[in-house]
């Protein structure tokens, strides 16, 4: 069976066929837009203060947003031990990069020596 | 004329590269037009070659210096001595990827890269990159493979340091140059091992006579491992974020394709030189496949976890390039593990599909990662920095760039209907039949990929419009928009019609790599 047949004959389900998924996406988007027209607030006016973001606190500061680097801090915190290790590997030192090449070549040569390759 | 297309596809950009400075004396627009014409003609030639290959159904062979391009063996000899180009499905698949990426990158850089006296060098070097990529994808000769890899490496390292007035660009170029020099030196030693034993550089000839001696296996390691380093595989990937982040955006897009040319080398040497399923004496493909799988899984995981915590947009994307290379290695690795299974049942059941997924991902990755790097170029243009913390509200002013970024981000995360989904689902489903754990890791990595691109979207595109942090407020040049539009179209079209791409490009590519299977 060719890959073409594999896709279009054995797996024509909604989970795979991108054209069906696209059609579904458009239908859902239209439904949301239609629902928006029916139920969302009608007193929205473009070009007024309504469109400005609401932030409490000191609004004079321009960087009141949560910064990109603040995102996923919990993920990083939880994996702190892992990041300490991998950060030290990505230190920008060309000598270390070469050592990793030598290390990988050595491992592969050991595999040959051990008859595994 | 059409029989000379294989060599013309390499020589046209080569001669164009050296003619461009002369043409520039007339006017810089003439140089730009000539360069565009040369790259376009290469694209046309590659398409014509693909059509010819599809029509003839057998690899195209072109012998240089012979009375006829098809004369493989010289009179009186029973082994080839001349330089030979051999174009099969995998070569043309890679050539098409490289040619399209360089074309789009060049169109983007026509206005993006400032018009100054150094622009001549930029154009020449981009042409030479194309020469290097096409040359090593077409050649059937190990020494020429080395030569074209050198051309590719030298031109790429010079382009990485093109923005020499930036603090780290020259060092990034130096790193890339050193990495490439060491890799090609190893490669040359491996080639010397072969020549000393068999007296030939011809890959097809060596494939037939190889005895899998200890020296042959050492040569394999000396050739494949440094190429894997140039492709950005873990644990030799550290140069990737350094080089990708410092290069101008269109160069980074082309560098993705250059790294994939090295990956082509890994696969080509592993299969076309060493792969010999009809011989009793061969490599242990089981171990080799598992090495590729382990490298792939590590590349996926370390790449994406490192990307998640970056706030330099280009470094973040560079780490994703490592992560996506992992998918390619995983798909092909699974195919390699079951390649030599008795009867070939496992290979027929899922190994071939896994390889197709991995190879399909090469082209998909080149296009969506190219698109993402081009959008990062617009971010850098607008905000004058790569730091996501210093960006906001770009969606208010650059709607088209925002849409392109969304398309690229969804594609790299494997969300339908974009092309990343098409190749990833093939990898997930076939790898699942080999090992569910590996497929789950691959899916988990896709979730983290989406998370990290949400971070970029949040940082650069959302938030209020703030004119104070905008460095360049002018509308984007038409060439920049057009280049992103082409990639965006390809990303969507290949996702909507993956069956056609698989049928006409990917299946012949796999057949070229593992003929008879």
mmCIF file of C-alpha atoms in Angstrom, chain B residues 34-35 37 54 58 72 169 173 192 194-195 216 224 234 239 281 293 338 354 365 425 433 471 480 506 509 511:
data_model
loop_
_atom_site.group_PDB
_atom_site.id
_atom_site.type_symbol
_atom_site.label_atom_id
_atom_site.label_comp_id
_atom_site.label_asym_id
_atom_site.label_seq_id
_atom_site.Cartn_x
_atom_site.Cartn_y
_atom_site.Cartn_z
ATOM 1 C CA UNK B 34 20.504 38.805 -12.580
ATOM 2 C CA UNK B 35 20.770 37.020 -9.231
ATOM 3 C CA UNK B 37 17.045 35.187 -12.667
ATOM 4 C CA UNK B 54 9.432 10.816 -12.731
ATOM 5 C CA UNK B 58 15.291 5.398 -12.854
ATOM 6 C CA UNK B 72 29.636 5.557 -16.859
ATOM 7 C CA UNK B 169 28.267 38.090 14.777
ATOM 8 C CA UNK B 173 30.736 33.089 12.079
ATOM 9 C CA UNK B 192 40.755 8.615 2.676
ATOM 10 C CA UNK B 194 37.842 4.282 1.658
ATOM 11 C CA UNK B 195 40.166 5.397 -1.109
ATOM 12 C CA UNK B 216 35.140 0.850 6.860
ATOM 13 C CA UNK B 224 28.434 10.409 9.675
ATOM 14 C CA UNK B 234 22.405 16.414 20.112
ATOM 15 C CA UNK B 239 26.669 25.906 17.774
ATOM 16 C CA UNK B 281 28.066 -9.142 5.766
ATOM 17 C CA UNK B 293 16.617 7.190 17.570
ATOM 18 C CA UNK B 338 13.567 -2.544 11.191
ATOM 19 C CA UNK B 354 8.242 6.185 9.645
ATOM 20 C CA UNK B 365 10.597 21.991 8.416
ATOM 21 C CA UNK B 425 1.011 12.304 12.201
ATOM 22 C CA UNK B 433 3.618 0.788 16.327
ATOM 23 C CA UNK B 471 12.614 51.590 15.547
ATOM 24 C CA UNK B 480 9.597 40.883 2.304
ATOM 25 C CA UNK B 506 8.316 11.724 -0.606
ATOM 26 C CA UNK B 509 12.673 10.068 -2.074
ATOM 27 C CA UNK B 511 12.639 4.743 -2.921
#
